Coordinates of C-alpha atoms in Angstrom, one line a residue:
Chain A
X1 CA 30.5 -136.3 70.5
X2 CA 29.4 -139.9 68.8
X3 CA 26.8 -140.1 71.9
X4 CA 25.5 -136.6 71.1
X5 CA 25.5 -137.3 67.4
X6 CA 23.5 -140.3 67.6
X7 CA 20.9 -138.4 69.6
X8 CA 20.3 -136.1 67.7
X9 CA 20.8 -137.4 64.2
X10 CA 17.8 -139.9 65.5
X11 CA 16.1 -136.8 66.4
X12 CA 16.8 -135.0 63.3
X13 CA 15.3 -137.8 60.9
X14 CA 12.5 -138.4 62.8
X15 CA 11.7 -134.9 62.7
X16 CA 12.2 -134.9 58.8
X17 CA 9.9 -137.7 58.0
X18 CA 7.5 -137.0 60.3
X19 CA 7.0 -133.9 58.5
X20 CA 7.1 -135.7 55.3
X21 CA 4.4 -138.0 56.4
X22 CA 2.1 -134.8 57.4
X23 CA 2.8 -132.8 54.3
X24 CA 1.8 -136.3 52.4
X25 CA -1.3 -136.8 54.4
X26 CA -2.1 -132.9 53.2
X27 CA -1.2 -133.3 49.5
X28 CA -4.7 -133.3 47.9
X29 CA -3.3 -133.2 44.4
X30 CA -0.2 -133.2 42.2
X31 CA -0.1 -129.3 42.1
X32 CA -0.2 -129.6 45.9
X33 CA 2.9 -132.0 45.8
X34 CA 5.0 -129.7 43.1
X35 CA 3.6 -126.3 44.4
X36 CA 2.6 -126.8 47.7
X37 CA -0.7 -125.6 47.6
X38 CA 0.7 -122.6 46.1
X39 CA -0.6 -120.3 49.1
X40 CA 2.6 -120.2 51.3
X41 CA 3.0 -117.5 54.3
X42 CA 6.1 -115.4 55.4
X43 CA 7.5 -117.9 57.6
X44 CA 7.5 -120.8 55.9
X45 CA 8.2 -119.0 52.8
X46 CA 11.0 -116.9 53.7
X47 CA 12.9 -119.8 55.9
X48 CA 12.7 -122.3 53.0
X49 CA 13.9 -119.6 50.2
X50 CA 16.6 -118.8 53.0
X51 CA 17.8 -122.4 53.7
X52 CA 17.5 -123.2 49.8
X53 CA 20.0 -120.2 49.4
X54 CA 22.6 -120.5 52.2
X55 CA 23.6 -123.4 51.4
X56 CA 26.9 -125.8 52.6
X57 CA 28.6 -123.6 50.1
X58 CA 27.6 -121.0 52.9
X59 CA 28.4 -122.9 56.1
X60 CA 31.5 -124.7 54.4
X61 CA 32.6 -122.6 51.6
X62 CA 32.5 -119.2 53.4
X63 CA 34.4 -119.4 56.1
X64 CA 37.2 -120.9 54.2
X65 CA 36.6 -117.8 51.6
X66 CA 37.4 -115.4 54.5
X67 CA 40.5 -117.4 55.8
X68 CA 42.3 -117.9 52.3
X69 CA 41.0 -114.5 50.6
X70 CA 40.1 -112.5 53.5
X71 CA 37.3 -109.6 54.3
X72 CA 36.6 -108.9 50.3
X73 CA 34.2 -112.5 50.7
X74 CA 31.6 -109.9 52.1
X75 CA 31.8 -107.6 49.2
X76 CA 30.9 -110.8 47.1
X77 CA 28.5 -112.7 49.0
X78 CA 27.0 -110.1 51.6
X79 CA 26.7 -106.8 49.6
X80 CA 25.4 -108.8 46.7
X81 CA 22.9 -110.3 48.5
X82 CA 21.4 -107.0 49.5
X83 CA 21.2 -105.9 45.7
X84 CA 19.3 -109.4 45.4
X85 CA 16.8 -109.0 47.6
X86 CA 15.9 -105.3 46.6
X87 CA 15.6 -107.0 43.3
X88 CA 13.4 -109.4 44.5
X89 CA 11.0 -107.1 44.9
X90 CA 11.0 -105.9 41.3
X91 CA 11.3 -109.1 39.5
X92 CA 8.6 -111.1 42.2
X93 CA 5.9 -108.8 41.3
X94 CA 6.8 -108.9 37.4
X95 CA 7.0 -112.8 37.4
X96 CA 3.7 -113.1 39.9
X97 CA 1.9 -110.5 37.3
X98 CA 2.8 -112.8 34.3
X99 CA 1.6 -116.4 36.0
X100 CA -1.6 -114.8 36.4
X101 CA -1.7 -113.7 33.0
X102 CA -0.5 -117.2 31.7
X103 CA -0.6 -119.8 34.5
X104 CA 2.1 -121.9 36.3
X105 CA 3.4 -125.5 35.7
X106 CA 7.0 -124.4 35.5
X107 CA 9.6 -121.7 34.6
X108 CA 10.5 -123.2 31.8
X109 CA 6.4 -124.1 30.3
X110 CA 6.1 -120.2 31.2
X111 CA 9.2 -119.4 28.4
X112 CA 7.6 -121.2 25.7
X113 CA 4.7 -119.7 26.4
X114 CA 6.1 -116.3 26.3
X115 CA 8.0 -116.8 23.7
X116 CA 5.2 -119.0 21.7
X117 CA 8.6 -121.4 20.9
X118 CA 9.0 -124.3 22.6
X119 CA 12.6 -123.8 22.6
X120 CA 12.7 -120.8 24.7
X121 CA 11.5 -123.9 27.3
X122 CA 14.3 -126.5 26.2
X123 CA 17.1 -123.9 25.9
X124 CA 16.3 -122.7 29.9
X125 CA 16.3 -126.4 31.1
X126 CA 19.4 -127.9 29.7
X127 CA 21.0 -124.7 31.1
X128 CA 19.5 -125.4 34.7
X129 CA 20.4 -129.0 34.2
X130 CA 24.1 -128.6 32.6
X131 CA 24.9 -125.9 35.8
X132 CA 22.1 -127.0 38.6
X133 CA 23.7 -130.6 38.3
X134 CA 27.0 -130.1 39.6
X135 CA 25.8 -127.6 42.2
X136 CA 23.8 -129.9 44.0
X137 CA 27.0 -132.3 43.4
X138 CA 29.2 -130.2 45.2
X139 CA 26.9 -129.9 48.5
X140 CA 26.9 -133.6 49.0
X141 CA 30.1 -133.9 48.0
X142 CA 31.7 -131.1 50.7
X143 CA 29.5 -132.3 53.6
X144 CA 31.0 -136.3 52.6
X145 CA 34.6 -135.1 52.5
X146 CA 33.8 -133.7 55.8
X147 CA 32.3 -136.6 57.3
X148 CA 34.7 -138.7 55.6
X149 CA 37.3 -136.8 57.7
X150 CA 35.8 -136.4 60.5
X151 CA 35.5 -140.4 61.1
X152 CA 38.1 -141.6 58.9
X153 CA 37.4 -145.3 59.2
X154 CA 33.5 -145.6 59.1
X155 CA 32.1 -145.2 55.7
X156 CA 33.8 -143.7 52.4
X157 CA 33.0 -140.5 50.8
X158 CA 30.6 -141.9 48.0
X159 CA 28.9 -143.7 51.1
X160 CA 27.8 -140.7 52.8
X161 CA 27.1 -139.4 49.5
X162 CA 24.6 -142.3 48.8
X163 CA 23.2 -141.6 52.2
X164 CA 22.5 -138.1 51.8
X165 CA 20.7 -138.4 48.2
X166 CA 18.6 -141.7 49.6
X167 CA 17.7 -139.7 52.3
X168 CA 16.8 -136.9 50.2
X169 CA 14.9 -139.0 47.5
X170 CA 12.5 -140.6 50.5
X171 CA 11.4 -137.8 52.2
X172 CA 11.4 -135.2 49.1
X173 CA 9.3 -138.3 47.5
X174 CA 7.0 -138.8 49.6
X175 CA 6.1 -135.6 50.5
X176 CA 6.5 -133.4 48.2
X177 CA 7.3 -129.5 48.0
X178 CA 5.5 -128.7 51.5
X179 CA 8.1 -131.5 53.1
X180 CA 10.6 -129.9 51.7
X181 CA 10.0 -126.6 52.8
X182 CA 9.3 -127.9 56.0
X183 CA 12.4 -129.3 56.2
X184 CA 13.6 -125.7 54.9
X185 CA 12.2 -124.3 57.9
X186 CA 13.9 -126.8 60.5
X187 CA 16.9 -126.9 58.7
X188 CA 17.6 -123.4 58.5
X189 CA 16.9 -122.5 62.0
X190 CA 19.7 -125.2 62.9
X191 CA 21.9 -123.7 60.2
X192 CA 21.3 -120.3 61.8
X193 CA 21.6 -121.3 65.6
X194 CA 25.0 -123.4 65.0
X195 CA 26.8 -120.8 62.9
X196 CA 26.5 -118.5 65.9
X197 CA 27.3 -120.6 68.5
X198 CA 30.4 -121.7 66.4
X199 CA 31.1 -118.2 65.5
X200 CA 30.8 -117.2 69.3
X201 CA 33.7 -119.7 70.2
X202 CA 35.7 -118.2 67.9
X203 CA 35.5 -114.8 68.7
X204 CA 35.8 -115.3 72.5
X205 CA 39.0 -117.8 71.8
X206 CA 40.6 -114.0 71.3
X207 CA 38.3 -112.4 73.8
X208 CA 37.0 -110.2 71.6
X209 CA 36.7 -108.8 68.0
X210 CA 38.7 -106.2 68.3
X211 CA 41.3 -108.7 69.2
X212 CA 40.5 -111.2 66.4
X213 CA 41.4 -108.8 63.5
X214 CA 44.5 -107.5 65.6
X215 CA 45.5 -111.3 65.5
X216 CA 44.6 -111.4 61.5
X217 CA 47.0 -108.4 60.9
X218 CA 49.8 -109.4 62.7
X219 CA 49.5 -113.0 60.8
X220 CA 48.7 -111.8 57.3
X221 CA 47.7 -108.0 56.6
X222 CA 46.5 -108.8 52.9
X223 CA 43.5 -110.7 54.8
X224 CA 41.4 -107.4 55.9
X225 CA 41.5 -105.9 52.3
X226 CA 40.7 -105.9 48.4
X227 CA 41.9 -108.3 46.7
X228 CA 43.1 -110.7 49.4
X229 CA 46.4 -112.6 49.6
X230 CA 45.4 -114.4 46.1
X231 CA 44.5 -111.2 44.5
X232 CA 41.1 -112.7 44.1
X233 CA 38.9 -109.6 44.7
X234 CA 39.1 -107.7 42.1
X235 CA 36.7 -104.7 40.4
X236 CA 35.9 -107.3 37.5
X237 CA 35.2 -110.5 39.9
X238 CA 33.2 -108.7 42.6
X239 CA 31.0 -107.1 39.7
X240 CA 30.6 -110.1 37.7
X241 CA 29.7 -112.2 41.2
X242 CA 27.4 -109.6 41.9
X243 CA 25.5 -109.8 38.7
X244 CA 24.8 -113.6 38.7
X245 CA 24.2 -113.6 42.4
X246 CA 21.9 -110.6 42.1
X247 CA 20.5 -113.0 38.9
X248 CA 20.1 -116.3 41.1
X249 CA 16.2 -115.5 41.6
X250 CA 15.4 -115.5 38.1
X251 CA 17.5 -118.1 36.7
X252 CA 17.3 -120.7 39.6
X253 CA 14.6 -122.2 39.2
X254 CA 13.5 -123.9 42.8
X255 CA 14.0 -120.2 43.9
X256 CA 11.9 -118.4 41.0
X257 CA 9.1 -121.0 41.9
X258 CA 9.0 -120.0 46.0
X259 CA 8.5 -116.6 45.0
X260 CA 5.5 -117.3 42.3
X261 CA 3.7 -119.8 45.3
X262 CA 3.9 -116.8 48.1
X263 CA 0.5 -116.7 49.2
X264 CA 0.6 -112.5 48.0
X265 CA 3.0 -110.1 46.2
X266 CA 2.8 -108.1 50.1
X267 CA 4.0 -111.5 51.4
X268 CA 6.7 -112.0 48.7
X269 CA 7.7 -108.2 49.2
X270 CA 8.3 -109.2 53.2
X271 CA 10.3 -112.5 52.0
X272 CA 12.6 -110.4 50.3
X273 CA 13.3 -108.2 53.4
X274 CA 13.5 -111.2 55.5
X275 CA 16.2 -112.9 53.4
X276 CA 18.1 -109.8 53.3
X277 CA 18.5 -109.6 57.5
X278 CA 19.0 -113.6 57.4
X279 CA 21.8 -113.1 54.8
X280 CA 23.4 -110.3 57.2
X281 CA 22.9 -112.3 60.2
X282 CA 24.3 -115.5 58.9
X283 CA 27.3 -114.5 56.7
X284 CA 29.0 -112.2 59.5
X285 CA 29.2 -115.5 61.5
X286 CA 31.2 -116.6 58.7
X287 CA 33.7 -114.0 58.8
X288 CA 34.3 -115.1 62.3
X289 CA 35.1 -118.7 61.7
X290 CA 37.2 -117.9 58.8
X291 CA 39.3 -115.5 60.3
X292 CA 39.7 -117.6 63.6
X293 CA 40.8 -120.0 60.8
X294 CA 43.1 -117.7 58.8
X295 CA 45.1 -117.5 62.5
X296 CA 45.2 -120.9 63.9
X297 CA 45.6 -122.8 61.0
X298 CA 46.3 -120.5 58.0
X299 CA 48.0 -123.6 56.1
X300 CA 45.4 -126.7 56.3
X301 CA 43.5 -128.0 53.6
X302 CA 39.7 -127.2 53.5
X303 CA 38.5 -130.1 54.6
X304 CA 40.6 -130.4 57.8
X305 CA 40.4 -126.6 58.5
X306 CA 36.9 -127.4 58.9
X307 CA 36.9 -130.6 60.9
X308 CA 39.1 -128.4 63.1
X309 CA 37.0 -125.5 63.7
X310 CA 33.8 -127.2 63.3
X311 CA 34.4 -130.1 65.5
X312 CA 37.5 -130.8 67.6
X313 CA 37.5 -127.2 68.6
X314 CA 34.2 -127.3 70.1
X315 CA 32.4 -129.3 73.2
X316 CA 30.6 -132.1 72.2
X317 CA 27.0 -131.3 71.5
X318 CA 28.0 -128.5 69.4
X319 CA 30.1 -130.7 67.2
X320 CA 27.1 -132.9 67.0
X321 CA 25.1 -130.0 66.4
X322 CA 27.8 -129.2 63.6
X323 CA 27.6 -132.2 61.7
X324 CA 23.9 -131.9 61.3
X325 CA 23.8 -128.6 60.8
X326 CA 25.7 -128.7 57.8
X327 CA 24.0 -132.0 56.5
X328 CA 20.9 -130.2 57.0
X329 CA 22.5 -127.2 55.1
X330 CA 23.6 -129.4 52.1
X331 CA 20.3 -131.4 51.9
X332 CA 17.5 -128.1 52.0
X333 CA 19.5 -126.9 49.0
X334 CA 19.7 -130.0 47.4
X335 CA 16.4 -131.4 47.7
X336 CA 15.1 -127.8 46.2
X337 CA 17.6 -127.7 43.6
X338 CA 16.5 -132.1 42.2
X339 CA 12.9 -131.1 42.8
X340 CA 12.6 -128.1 40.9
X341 CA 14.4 -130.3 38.3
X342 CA 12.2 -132.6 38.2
X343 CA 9.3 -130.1 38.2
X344 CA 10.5 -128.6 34.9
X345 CA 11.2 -131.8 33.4
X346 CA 7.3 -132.4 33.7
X347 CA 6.3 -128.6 32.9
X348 CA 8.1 -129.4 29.5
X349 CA 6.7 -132.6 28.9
X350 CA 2.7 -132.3 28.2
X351 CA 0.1 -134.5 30.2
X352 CA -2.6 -136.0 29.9
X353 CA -3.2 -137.1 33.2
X354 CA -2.4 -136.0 36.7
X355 CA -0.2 -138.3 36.6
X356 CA 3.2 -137.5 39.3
X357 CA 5.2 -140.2 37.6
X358 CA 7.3 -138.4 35.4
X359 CA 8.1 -136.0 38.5
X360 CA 9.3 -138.6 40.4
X361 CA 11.1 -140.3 37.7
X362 CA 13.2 -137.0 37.1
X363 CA 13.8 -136.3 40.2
X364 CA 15.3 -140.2 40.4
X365 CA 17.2 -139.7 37.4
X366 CA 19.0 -135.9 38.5
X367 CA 19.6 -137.4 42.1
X368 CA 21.9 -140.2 40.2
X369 CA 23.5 -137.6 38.1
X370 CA 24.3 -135.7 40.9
X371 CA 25.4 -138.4 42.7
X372 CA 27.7 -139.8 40.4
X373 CA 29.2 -135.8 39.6
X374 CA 29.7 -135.6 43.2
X375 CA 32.5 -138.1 42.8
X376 CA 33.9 -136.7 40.1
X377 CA 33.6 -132.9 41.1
X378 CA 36.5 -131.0 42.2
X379 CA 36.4 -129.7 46.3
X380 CA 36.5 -125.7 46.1
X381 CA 33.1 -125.4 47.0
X382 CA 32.9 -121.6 46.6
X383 CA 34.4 -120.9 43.3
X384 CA 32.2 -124.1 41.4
X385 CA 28.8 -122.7 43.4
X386 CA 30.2 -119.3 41.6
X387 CA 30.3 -121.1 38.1
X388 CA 27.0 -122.6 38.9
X389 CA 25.5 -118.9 39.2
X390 CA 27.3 -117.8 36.4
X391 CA 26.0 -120.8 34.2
X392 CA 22.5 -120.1 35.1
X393 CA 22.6 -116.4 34.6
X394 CA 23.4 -116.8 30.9
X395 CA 19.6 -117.8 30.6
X396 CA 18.5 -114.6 32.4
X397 CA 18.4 -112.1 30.2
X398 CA 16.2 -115.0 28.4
X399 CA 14.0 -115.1 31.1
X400 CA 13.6 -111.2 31.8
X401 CA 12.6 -110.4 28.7
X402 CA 10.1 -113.1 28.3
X403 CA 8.3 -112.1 31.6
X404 CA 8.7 -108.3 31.2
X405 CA 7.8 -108.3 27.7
X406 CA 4.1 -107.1 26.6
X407 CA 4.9 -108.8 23.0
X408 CA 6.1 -112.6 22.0
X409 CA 9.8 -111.5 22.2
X410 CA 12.1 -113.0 19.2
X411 CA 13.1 -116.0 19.1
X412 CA 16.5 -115.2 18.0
X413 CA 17.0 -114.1 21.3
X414 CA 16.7 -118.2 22.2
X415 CA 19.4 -118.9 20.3
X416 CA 21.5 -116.1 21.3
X417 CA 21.3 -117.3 24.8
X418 CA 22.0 -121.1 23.8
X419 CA 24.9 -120.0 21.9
X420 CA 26.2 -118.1 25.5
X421 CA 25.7 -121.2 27.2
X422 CA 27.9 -123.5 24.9
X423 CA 30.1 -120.6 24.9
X424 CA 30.5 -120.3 28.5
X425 CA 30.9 -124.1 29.1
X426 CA 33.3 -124.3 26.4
X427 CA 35.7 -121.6 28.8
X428 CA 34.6 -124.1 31.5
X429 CA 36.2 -127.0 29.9
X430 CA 39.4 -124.8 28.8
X431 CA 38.6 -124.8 25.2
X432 CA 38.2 -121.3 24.5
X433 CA 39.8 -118.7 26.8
X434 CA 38.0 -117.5 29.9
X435 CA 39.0 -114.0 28.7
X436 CA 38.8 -111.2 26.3
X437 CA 41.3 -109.2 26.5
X438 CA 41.0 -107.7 30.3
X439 CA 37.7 -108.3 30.4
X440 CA 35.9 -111.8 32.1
X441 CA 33.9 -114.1 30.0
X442 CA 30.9 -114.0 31.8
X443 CA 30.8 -110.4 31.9
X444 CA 31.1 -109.7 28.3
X445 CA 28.2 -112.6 27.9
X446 CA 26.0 -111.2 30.3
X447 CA 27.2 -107.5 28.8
X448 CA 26.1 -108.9 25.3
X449 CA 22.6 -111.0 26.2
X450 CA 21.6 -108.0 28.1
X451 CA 22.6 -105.7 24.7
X452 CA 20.7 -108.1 22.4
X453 CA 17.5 -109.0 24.5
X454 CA 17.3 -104.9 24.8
X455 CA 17.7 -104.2 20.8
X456 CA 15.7 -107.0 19.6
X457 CA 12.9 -105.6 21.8
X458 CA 12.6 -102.0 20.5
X459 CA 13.3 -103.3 17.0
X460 CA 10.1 -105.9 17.5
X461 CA 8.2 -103.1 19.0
X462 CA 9.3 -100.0 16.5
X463 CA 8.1 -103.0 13.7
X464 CA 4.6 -103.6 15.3
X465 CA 4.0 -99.7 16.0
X466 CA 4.8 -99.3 11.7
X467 CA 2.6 -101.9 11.1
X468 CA -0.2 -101.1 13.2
X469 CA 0.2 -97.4 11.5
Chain B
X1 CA -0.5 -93.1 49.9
X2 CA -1.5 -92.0 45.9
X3 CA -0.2 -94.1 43.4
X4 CA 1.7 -91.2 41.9
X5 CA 3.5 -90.7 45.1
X6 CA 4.3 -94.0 45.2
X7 CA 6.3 -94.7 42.1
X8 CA 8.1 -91.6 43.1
X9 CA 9.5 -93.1 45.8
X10 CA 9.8 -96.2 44.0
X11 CA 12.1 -94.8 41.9
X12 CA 14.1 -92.8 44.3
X13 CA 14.8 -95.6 46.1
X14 CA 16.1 -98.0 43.0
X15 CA 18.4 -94.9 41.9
X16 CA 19.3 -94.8 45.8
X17 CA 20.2 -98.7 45.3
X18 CA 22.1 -98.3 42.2
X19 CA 23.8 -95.4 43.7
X20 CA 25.1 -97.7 46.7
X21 CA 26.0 -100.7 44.3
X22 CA 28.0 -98.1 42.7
X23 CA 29.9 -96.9 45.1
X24 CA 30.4 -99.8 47.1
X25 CA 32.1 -101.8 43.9
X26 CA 33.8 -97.9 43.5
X27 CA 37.1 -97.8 45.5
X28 CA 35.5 -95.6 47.7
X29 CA 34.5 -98.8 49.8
X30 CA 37.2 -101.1 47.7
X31 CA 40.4 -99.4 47.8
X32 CA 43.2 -102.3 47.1
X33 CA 45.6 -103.0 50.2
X34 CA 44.0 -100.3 52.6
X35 CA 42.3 -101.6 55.9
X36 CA 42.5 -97.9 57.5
X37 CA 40.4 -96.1 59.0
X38 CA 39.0 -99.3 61.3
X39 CA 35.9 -99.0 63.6
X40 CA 36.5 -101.3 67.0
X41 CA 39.1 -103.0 65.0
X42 CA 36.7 -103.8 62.0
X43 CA 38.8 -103.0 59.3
X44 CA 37.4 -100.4 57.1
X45 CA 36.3 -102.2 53.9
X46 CA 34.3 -104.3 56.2
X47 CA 32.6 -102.3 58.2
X48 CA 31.7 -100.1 55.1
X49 CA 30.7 -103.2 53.2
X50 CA 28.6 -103.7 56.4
X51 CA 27.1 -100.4 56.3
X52 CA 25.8 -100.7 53.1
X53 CA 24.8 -104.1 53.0
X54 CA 22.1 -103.2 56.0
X55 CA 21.3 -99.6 53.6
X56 CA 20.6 -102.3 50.8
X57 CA 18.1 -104.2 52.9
X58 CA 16.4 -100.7 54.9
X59 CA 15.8 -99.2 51.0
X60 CA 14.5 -103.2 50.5
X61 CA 11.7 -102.6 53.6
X62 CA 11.3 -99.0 52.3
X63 CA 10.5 -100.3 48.5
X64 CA 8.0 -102.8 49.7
X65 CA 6.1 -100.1 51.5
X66 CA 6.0 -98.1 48.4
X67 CA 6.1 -100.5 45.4
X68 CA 3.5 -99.6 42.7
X69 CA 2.3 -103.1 41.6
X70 CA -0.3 -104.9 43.1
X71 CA -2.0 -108.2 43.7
X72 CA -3.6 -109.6 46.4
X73 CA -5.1 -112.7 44.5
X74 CA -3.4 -116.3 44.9
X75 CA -1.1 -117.3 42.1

């Protein structure tokens, strides 16, 4: 495996910087190195919103969701994903319409300007910042726990995690956006190929499917319903995932932006359908590899449940393949997620120049952050990536109503939503409960925002219609 | 295909979407503890959630053909 690993590792960076270098040699100006040129087609444009999405949290995190809680992980990740994309092509042609109307440098430049407050702008990016953060911690921090137990003795987990945000700050600095995508593009074509091959072993290790779930029920019947072994799945947690994952489009920012730099709403339209077969495609291999897991080795810990199934359970090339599959997993979402950071750190910050400085600066300053969270964070990767959508759906409702609204909307609204933010984090760091009565947090948050953003809109509007008469 | 027609459709197919959201988070496709009736061995939850997840993204093609907005300018 080492031999094969070295191959193609070589392989792998030299294809990522030499598209770096090309997409640098293209960069005419700093919109072309934050946007891309802003005139992106399907391919490239639906693999890089693809790899930016599935994530390690998908390659890692999912197939242990399916061995500890069993079959209900598709009702949360799958079925919600086809809600998304559907709403893609809603709130792409709604957020297209209003960048024409008002311009582009960020999502959160496109708030204040709205909203006419400049807080609509700050409120969205501390949110993005206070739940983007540890999300992009946890990607480098599962894939270094991996590698860390894969080769026990070479380098320690903050090591590979130093190595994955160096590599990320090189090529993502040098060439921009289009590098990044470009990477997207390679990365999640690897992604896809290894799952399957992965997912293949597994299913003919039983010689069959049929076979593979008669194995699951024998081993643990709870596994191949609602709500799982851990009682997990419920009405209230499927609903509430499905919300913020449906939400991830608008509140995620280095997804928001791939849909506003499509090259045409028909183009965005097709990204949306594309996504939707890639997300089919690639989380059914999941279910695969985390069943084969919930049978062989129903009591290991993540991380050596993985370097099982990923590694010593398959030939060597595929291991290889493996390994840099999944760093290639963690680093497309990463990359997107500390570049979009850093692209909203400048949208908020008027210039007077051209100047990229401020860009790169950012995107310096969140890799650190994330780096040094990454060492701190805890290793479910699933269940934080869920908090990380939750977090960033509380500015939604926010964001929907600025874009969809014909008016400024209030700005009460702005400090409704900062208000669901503190209170959120506060059930985040145990202070208040996560609870009221039967019902979750972040539904009754959402519940509310949604209520409020509604009201305050046909209030402002039944005011300007008296006025006006 | 008239504009008229075409928001229509648009909305048939978003009340077709929040129809299927519906049921699939109804215990219809979620009952607790059942895996019965299976399809080649796919318990039935699954292969439901299956099902509707690929209705999700036909509607999805179907909505893009018929979506009332336009633009065909760059951004």
């Amino acid at each position: 495996m080492i031999k094969w690993l070295i191959i193609l590792g070589i392989i792998y960076l030299i294809v990522l910087f030499a598209m770096a270098l090309i997409s640098r040699r293209n960069n005419k100006s700093s919109k072309d190195f934050i946007f891309a040129g802003s005139n992106i087609g399907l391919l490239l444009g639906f693999l890089s919103f693809a790899a930016t999405l599935f994530s390690t949290f998908t390659l890692m995190g999912m197939p242990d969701f399916f061995r500890v809680h069993g079959i209900g992980a598709w009702m949360f990740l799958a079925f919600s994903d086809g809600v998304m994309v559907f709403f893609i092509l809603f709130f792409g042609y709604h957020l297209r319409k209003k960048v024409l109307e008002k311009g582009f440098n960020g999502i959160s430049s496109l708030l204040q300007d709205c909203y006419g407050n400049k807080w609509a702008g700050y409120v969205y990016f501390i949110g993005i910042f206070i739940f983007l953060i540890p999300y992009a911690s946890i990607q480098i921090r599962g894939i270094a726990i991996f590698l860390s137990s894969a080769f026990p003795e070479f380098i320690p987990i903050w090591g590979w995690s130093l190595a994955m945000v160096t590599l990320i700050l090189i090529y993502s600095e040098t060439g921009g956006l289009k590098a990044i995508m470009f990477a997207d593009v390679f990365q999640g074509i690897l992604l896809l190929v290894i799952v399957w091959i992965i997912a293949v072993t597994c299913i003919n290790h039983f010689g069959g499917i049929s076979n593979l779930f008669a194995q699951v029920e024998q081993t643990n019947a709870k596994l191949l319903s609602v709500p799982g072994p851990k009682g997990l799945f419920t009405f209230q947690f499927l609903l509430s995932s499905l919300l913020v994952i449906v939400l991830i489009p608008v509140s995620q920012p280095q997804l928001s932006t791939r849909l506003v730099i499509m090259k045409n709403l028909k183009t965005t339209h097709r990204l949306a359908i594309a996504v939707g077969c890639f997300a089919i495609v690639i989380i059914l291999s999941t279910v695969f590899i985390g069943l084969y897991g919930a049978v062989l080795y129903p009591d290991h810990n993540t991380a050596d449940y993985l370097t099982q199934v990923l590694l010593f359970d398959q030939n060597g090339i595929v291991a290889a393949l493996a390994i840099i599959g999944l760093m290639a997993a963690a680093l497309s979402t990463t990359d997107s997620q500390l570049f979009a950071l850093g692209t909203e750190l400048r949208s908020l910050i008027p210039a007077k120049d051209d100047s990229l400085l401020k860009t790169r600066l950012g995107i310096i300053f969140f890799a650190i952050a994330a780096l040094v969270f990454a060492n701190l964070a805890d290793d479910r990767l699933v269940l934080l990536a869920r908090v990380s959508f939750a977090g960033t759906a509380m500015s939604a409702p926010l964001i929907l109503t600025g874009i969809l609204s014909k008016n400024k909307p209030p700005s009460a609204i702005i400090l409704i939503t900062a208000v669901a933010i503190l209170v959120f984090l506060l059930s985040l760091l145990g202070f208040i409960p996560s609870k009221i009565g039967v019902l979750r947090l972040d539904l009754v948050l959402l519940a509310f925002l949604t209520l409020f953003c509604v009201s305050s809109i046909l209030i402002k509007n039944k005011n300007i219609k008296s006025q006006n008469i | 295909m008239k504009q008229s027609v075409k928001k229509k459709l648009w909305l048939m197919y978003s009340i077709l979407v929040i129809l299927i959201t519906t049921i699939g988070l109804s215990p219809l496709v979620i009952p607790t503890f059942v895996f019965n009736p299976k399809l080649f061995g796919v318990p039935y939850t699954l292969w439901m959630g299956f099902i509707l997840t690929s209705l999700l993204v036909i509607l999805t093609f179907l909505g893009s053909k018929v979506h009332p907005g336009e633009d065909n300018s760059k951004s």
